[in-house]
mmCIF file of C-alpha atoms in Angstrom:
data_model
loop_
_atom_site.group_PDB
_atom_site.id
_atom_site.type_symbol
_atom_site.label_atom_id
_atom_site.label_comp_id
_atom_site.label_asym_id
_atom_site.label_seq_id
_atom_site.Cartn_x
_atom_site.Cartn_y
_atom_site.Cartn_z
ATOM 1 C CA UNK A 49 -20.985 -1.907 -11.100
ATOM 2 C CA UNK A 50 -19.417 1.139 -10.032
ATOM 3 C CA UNK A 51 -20.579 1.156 -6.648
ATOM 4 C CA UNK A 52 -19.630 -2.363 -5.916
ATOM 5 C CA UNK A 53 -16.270 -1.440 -7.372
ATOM 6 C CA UNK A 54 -15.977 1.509 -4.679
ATOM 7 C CA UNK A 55 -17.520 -0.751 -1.803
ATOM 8 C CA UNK A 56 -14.247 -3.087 -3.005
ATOM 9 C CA UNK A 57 -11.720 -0.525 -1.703
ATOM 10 C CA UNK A 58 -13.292 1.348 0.176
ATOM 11 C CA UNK A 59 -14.088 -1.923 2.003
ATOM 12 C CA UNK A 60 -10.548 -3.034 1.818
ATOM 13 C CA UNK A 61 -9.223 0.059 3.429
ATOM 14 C CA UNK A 62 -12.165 -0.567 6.195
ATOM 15 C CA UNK A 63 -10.940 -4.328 6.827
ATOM 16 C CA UNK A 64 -7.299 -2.507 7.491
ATOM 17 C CA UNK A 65 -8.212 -0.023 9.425
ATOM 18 C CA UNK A 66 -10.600 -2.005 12.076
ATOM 19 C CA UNK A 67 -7.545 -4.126 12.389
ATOM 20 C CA UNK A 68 -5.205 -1.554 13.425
ATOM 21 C CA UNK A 69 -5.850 -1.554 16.792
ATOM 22 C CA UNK A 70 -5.660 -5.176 17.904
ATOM 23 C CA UNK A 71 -3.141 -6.189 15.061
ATOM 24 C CA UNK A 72 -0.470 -8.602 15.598
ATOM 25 C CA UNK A 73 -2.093 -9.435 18.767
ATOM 26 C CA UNK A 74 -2.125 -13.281 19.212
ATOM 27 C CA UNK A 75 -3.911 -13.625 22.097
ATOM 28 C CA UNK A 76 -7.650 -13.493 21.663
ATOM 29 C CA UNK A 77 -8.498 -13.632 25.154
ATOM 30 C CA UNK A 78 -6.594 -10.282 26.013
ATOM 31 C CA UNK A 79 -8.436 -8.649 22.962
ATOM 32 C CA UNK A 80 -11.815 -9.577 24.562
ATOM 33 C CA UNK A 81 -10.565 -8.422 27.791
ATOM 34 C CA UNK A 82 -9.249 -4.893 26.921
ATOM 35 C CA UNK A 83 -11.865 -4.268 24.679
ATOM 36 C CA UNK A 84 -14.995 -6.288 24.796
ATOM 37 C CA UNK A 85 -16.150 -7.056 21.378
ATOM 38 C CA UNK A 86 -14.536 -4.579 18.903
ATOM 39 C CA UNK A 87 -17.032 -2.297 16.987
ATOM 40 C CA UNK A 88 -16.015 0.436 16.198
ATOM 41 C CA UNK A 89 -12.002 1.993 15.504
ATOM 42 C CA UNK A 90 -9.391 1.416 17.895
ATOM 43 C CA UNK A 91 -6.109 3.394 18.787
ATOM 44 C CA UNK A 92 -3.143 0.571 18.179
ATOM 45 C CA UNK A 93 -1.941 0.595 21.977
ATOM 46 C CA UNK A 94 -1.839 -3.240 22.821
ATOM 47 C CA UNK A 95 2.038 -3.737 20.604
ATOM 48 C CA UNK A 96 4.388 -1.176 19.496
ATOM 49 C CA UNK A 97 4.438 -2.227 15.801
ATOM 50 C CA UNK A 98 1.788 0.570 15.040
ATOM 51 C CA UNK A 99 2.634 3.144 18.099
ATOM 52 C CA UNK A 100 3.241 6.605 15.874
ATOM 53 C CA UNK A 101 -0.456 5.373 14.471
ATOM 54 C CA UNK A 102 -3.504 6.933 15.404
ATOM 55 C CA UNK A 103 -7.327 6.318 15.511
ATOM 56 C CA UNK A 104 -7.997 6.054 11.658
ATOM 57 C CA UNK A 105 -4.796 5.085 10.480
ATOM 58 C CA UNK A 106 -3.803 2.228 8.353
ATOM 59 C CA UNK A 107 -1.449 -0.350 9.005
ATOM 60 C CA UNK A 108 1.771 -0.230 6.889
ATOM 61 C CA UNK A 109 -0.737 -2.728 4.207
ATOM 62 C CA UNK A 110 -3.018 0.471 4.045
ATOM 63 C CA UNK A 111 -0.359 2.542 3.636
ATOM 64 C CA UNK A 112 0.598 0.726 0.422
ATOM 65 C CA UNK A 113 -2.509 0.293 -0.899
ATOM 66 C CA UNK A 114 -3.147 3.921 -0.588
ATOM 67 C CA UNK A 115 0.062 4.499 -2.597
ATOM 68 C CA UNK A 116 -1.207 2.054 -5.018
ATOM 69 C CA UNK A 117 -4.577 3.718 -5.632
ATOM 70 C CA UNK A 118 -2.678 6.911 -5.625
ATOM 71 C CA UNK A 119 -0.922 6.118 -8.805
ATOM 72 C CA UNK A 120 -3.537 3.934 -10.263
ATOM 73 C CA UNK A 121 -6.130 7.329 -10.035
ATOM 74 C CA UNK A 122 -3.351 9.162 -11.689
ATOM 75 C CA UNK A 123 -2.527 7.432 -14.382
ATOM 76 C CA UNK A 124 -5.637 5.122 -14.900
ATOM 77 C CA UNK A 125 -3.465 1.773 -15.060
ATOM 78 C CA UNK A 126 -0.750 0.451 -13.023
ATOM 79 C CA UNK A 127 2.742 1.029 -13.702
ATOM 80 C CA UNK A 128 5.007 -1.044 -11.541
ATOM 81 C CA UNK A 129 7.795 1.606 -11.961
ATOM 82 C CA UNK A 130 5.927 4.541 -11.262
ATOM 83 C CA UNK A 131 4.513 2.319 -8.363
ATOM 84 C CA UNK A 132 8.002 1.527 -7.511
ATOM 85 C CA UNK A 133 8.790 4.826 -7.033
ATOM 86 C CA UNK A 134 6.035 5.781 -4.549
ATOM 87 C CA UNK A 135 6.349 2.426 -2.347
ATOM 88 C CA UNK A 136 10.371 3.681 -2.350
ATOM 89 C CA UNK A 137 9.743 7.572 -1.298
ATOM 90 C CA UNK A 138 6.936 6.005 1.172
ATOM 91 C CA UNK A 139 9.574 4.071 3.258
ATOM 92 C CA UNK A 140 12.815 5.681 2.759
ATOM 93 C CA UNK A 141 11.051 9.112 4.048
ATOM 94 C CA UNK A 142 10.361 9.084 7.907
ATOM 95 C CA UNK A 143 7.347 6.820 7.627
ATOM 96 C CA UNK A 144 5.581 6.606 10.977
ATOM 97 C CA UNK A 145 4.701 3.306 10.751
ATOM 98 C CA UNK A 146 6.191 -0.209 10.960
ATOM 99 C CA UNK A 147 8.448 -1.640 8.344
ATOM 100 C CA UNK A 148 8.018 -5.306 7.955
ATOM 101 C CA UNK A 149 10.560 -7.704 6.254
ATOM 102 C CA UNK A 150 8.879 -8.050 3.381
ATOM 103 C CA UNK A 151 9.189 -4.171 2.420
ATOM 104 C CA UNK A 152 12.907 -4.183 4.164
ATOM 105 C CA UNK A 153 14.003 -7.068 2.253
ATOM 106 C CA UNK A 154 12.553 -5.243 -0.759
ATOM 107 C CA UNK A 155 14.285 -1.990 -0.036
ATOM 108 C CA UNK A 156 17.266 -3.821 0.739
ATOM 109 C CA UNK A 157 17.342 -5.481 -2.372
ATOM 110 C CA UNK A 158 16.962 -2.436 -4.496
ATOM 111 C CA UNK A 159 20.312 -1.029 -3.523
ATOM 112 C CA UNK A 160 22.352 -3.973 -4.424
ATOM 113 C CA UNK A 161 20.262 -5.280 -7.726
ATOM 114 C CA UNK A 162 20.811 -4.337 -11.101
ATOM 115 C CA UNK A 163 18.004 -6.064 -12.107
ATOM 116 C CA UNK A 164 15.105 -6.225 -9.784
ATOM 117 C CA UNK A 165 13.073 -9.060 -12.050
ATOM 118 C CA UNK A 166 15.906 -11.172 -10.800
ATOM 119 C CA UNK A 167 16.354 -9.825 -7.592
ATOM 120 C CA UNK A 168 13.228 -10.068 -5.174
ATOM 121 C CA UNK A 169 11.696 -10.613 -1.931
ATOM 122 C CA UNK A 170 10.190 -13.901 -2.087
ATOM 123 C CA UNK A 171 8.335 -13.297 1.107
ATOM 124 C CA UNK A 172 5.002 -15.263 2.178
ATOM 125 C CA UNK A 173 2.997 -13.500 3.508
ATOM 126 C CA UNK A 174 -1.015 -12.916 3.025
ATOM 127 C CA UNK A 175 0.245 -9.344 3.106
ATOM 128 C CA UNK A 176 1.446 -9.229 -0.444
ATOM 129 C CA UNK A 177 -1.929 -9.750 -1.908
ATOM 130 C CA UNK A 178 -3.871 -7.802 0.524
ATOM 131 C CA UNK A 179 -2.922 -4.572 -0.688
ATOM 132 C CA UNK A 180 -4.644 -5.194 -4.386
ATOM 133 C CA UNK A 181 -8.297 -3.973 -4.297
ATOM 134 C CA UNK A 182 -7.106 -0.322 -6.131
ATOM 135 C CA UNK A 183 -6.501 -2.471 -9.081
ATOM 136 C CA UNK A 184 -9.948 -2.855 -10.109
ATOM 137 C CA UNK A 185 -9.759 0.942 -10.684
ATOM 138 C CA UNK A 186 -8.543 -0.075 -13.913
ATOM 139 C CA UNK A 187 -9.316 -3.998 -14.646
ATOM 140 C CA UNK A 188 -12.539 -4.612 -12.876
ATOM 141 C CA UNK A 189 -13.837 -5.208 -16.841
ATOM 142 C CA UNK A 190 -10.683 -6.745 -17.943
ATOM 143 C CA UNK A 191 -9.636 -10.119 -16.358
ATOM 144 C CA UNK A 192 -6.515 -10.573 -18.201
ATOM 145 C CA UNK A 193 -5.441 -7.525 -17.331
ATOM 146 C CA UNK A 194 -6.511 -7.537 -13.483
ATOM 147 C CA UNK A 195 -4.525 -10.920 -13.267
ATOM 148 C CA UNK A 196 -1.426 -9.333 -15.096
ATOM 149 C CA UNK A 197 -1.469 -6.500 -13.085
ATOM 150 C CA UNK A 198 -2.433 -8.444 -9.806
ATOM 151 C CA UNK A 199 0.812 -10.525 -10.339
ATOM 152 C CA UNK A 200 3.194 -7.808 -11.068
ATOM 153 C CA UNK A 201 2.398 -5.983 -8.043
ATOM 154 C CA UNK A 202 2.418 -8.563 -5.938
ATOM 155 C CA UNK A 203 5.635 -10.156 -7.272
ATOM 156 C CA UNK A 204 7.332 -7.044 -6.259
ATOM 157 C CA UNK A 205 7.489 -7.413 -2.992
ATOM 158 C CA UNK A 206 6.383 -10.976 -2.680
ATOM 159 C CA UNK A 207 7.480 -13.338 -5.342
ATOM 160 C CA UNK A 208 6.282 -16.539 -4.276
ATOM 161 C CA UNK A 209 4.491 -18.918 -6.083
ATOM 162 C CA UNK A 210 1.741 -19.782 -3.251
ATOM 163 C CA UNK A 211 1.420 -16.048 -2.540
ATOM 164 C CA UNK A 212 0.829 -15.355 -6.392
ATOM 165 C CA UNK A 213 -1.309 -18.364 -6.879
ATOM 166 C CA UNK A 214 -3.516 -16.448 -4.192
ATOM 167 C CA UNK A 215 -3.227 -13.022 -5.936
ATOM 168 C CA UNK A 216 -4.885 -14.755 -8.929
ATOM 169 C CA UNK A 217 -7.444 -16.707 -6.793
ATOM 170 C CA UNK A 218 -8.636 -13.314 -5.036
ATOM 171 C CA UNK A 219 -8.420 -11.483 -8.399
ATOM 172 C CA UNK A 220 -10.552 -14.068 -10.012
ATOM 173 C CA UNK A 221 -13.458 -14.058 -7.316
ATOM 174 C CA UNK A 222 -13.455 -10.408 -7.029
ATOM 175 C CA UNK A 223 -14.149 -10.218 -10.958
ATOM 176 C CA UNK A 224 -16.444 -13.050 -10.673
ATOM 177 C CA UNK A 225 -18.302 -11.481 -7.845
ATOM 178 C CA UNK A 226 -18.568 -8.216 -10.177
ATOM 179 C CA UNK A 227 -19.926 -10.186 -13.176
ATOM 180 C CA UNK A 228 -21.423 -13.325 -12.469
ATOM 181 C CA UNK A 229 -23.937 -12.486 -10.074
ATOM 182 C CA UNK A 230 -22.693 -15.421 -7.737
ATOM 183 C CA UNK A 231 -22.138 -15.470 -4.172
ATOM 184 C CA UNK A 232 -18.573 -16.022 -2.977
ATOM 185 C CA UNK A 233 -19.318 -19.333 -1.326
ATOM 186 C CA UNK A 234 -20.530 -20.624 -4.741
ATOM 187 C CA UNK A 235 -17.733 -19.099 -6.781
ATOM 188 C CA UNK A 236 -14.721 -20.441 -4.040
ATOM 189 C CA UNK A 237 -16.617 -23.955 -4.254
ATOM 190 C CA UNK A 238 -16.384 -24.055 -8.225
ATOM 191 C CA UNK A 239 -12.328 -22.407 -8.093
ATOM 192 C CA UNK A 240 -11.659 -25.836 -5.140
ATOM 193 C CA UNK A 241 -12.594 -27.883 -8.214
ATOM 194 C CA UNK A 242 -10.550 -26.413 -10.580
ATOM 195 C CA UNK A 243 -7.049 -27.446 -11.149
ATOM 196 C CA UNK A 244 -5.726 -23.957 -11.300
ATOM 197 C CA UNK A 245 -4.461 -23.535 -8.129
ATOM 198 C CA UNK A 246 -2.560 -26.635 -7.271
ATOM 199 C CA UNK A 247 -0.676 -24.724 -3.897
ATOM 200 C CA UNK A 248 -3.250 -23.856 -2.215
ATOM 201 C CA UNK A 249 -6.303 -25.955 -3.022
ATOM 202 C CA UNK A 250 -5.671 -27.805 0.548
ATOM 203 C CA UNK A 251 -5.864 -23.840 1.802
ATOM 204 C CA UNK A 252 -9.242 -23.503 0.212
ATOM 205 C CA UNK A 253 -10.828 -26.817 1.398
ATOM 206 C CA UNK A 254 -9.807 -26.204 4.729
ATOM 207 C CA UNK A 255 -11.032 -22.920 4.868
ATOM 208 C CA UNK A 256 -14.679 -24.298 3.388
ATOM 209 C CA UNK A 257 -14.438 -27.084 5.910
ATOM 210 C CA UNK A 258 -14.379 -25.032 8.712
ATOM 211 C CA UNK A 259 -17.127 -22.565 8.357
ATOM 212 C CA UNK A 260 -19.079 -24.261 11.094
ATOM 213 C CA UNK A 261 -17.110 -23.397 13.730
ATOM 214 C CA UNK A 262 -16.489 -20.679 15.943
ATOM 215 C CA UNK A 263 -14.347 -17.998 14.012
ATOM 216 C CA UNK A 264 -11.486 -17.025 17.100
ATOM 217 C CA UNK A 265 -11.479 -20.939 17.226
ATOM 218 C CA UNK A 266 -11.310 -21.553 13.776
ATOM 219 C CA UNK A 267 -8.772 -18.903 12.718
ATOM 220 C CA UNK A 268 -6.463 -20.012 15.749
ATOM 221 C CA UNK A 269 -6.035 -23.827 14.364
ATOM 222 C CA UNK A 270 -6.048 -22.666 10.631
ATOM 223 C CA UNK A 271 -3.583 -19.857 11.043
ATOM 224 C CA UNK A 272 -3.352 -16.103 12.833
ATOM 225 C CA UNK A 273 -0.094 -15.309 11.449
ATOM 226 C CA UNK A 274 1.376 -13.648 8.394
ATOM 227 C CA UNK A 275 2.231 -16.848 6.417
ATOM 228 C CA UNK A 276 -0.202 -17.769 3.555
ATOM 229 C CA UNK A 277 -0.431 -21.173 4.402
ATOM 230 C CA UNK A 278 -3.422 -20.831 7.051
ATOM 231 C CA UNK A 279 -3.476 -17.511 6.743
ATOM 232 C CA UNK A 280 -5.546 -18.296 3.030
ATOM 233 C CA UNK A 281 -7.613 -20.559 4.975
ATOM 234 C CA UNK A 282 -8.526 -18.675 7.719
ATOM 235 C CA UNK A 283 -9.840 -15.517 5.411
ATOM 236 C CA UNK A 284 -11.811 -17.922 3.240
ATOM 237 C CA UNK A 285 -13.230 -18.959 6.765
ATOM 238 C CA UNK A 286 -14.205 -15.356 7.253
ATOM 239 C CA UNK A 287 -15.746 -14.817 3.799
ATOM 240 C CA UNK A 288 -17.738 -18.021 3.532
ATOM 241 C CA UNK A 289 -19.317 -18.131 7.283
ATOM 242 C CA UNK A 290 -20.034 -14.255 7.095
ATOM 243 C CA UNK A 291 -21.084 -13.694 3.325
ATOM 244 C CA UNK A 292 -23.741 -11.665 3.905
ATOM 245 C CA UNK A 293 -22.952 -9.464 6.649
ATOM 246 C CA UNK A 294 -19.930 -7.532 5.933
ATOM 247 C CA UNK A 295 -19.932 -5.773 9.447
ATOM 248 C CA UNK A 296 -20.097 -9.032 11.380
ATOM 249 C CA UNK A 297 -17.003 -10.701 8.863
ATOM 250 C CA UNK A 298 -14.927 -7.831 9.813
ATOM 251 C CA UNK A 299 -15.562 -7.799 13.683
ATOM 252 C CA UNK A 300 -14.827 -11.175 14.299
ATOM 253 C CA UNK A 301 -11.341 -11.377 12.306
ATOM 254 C CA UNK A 302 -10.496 -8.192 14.621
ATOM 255 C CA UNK A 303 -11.311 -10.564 17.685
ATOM 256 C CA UNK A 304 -9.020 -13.531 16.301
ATOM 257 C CA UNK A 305 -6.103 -11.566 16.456
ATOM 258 C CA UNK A 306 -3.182 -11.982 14.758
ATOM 259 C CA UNK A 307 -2.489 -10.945 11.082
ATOM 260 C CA UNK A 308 -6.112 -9.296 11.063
ATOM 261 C CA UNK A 309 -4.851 -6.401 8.618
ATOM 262 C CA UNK A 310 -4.501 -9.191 5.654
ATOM 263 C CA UNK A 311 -7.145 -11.141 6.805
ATOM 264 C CA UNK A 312 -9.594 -8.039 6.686
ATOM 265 C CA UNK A 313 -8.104 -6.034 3.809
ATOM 266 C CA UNK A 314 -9.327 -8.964 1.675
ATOM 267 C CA UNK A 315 -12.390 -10.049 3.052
ATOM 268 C CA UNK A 316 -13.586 -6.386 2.603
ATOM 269 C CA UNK A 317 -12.625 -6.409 -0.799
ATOM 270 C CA UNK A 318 -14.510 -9.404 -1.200
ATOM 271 C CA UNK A 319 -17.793 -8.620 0.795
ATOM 272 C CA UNK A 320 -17.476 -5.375 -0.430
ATOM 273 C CA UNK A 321 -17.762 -6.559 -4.115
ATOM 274 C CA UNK A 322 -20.512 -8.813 -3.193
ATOM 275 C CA UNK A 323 -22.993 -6.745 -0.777
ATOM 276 C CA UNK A 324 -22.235 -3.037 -2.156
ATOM 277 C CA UNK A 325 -21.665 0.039 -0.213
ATOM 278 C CA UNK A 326 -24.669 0.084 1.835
ATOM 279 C CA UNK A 327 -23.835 -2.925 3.464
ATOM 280 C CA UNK A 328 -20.540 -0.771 5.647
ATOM 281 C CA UNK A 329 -20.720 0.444 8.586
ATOM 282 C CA UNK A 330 -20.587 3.844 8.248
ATOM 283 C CA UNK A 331 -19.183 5.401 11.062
ATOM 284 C CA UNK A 332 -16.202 2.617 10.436
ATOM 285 C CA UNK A 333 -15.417 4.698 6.592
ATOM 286 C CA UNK A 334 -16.051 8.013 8.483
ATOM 287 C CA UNK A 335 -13.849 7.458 10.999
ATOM 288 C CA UNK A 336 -10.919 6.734 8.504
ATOM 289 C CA UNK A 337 -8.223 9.733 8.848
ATOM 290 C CA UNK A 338 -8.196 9.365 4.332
ATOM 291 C CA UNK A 339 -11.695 8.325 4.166
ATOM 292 C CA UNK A 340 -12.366 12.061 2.040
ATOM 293 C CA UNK A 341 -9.447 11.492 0.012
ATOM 294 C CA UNK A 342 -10.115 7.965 -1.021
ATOM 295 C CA UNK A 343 -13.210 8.851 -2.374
ATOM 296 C CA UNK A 344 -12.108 11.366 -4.485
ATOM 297 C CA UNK A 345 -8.813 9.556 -5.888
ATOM 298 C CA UNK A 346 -11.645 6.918 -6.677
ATOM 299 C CA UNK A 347 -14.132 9.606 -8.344
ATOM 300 C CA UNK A 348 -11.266 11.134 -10.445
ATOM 301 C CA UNK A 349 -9.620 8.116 -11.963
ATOM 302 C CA UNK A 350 -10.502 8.577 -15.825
ATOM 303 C CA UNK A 351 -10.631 4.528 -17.105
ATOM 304 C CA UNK A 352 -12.872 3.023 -19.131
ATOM 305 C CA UNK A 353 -12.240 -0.200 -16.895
ATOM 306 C CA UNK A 354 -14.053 1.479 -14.072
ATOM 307 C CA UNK A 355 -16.660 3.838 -15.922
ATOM 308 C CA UNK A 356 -18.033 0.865 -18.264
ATOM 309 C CA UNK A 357 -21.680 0.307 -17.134
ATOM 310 C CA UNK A 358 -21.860 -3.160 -16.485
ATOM 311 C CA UNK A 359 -24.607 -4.614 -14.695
#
């Protein structure tokens, strides 16, 4: 249990970092053309969202999740105030990285709101749930409190109800994956027949519909951008065709371009939970600037939640 637990995040982080180079790039035929098929870690030259970045950086999704596991290690459950604090100090400092409006809606928001619960960003993007694979630090054994905590975090920054519906659909077959011993195809097929997710169920049937065609083809009529509707549809694309080859799943959302950070941040939380460690490529953790760190903020966080043996 606890290695799929670290392949989770550390898989996460992996699905950010690939992206970082080519992200926000919406043309998939100039990604093929200035760098053949991606394999490896890229310097983010092609836009200048992600110019003070270098090789091995995260995008500004990374750089919250990082923050996130950060405090989760520290205090071995999440605190959205204590959170609050770091996500603050990270963007108010001179962050090197790209502020999106999300996180400047959020900031902005915090200076005129006496009370945040009824003050917030109700931003839709994929982003807001991408950054939660730290969480099952804490409440990989606990799925009532890995959806509590899921939502909290994500309603911070993004409190929409078809973003949050997602945070508890992820949440749910991440924990599944952990526990159930079922593959994500399987577990995504059972959730589409549910009736708890009654935003996005067209997102998940469309993204199961579509996992016989080409991915860059795929991904461009279900969605590239930030927006959960099609973005949703286009990761559960990515998980379903590539299941069992995490490498693979995370090279070809780099070469469909667009919002590949969100996209990849969750399907290597997912693929990560499912295939283990051994299944990442390893000069792609490696070459990760906090790849060191990670490890040991994952090592030193003192939960039952992640320390239970659980087959």
């Amino acid at each position: 249990m606890t290695d799929k637990i670290r392949a989770a995040i550390l898989g996460s982080f992996v699905g950010d970092s690939m992206a970082l180079g080519t992200h926000w790039v919406y043309d998939q035929d100039l990604i093929l053309k200035e760098h053949g098929r991606v394999e490896g870690l890229l310097r983010p030259t092609m836009v200048e969202y992600h110019s003070k970045k270098a090789l091995g950086d995260f995008t500004h999704y990374g750089d919250q999740a990082y923050e996130l596991l950060l405090d989760v290690s520290t205090h071995g459950e999440f605190n959205l105030d204590s959170y609050a604090s770091r996500f603050r100090a990270l963007f108010k400092g001179n962050y090197n990285g790209y502020v999106d409006k999300a996180t400047q809606r959020t900031l902005d928001l915090i200076t005129v709101c006496t009370d945040f619960n009824e003050c917030k960003s109700n931003s839709t993007d994929l982003g807001g749930v991408s950054r939660m694979a730290p969480l099952l630090l804490s409440y990989a054994n606990d799925i009532s409190s890995l959806k509590e905590s899921v939502d909290s975090f994500v309603a911070y920054t993004h409190d929409d109800v078809k973003v949050k519906e997602t945070a508890d659909f992820f949440a749910t077959l991440t924990y599944k994956i952990l526990h159930d011993g079922l593959s994500p195809s399987d577990i995504i097929k059972k959730l589409k027949d549910t009736d708890k997710y009654p935003h996005i169920n067209q997102d998940i049937i469309d993204g199961l519909d579509s996992v016989s065609e080409d991915s860059p083809l795929a991904i461009k009529r279900l969605g590239m951008s930030c927006d959960v509707s099609g973005a949703l549809a286009s990761t559960i694309h990515l998980i379903v065709k590539y299941e069992n080859d995490f490498n693979k799943a995370i090279i070809e959302n780099v070469m469909a371009g667009g919002d590949s950070a969100a996209r990849g941040m969750l399907v290597g939380m997912v693929l990560g939970s499912y295939l283990g460690l051994d299944s990442i490529n390893k000069r792609w953790l490696s070459g990760m600037k906090r790849y060191e760190d990670i490890l040991g903020f994952i090592s030193q966080t003192k939960h039952s939640h992640y320390y239970d043996d659980v087959a």
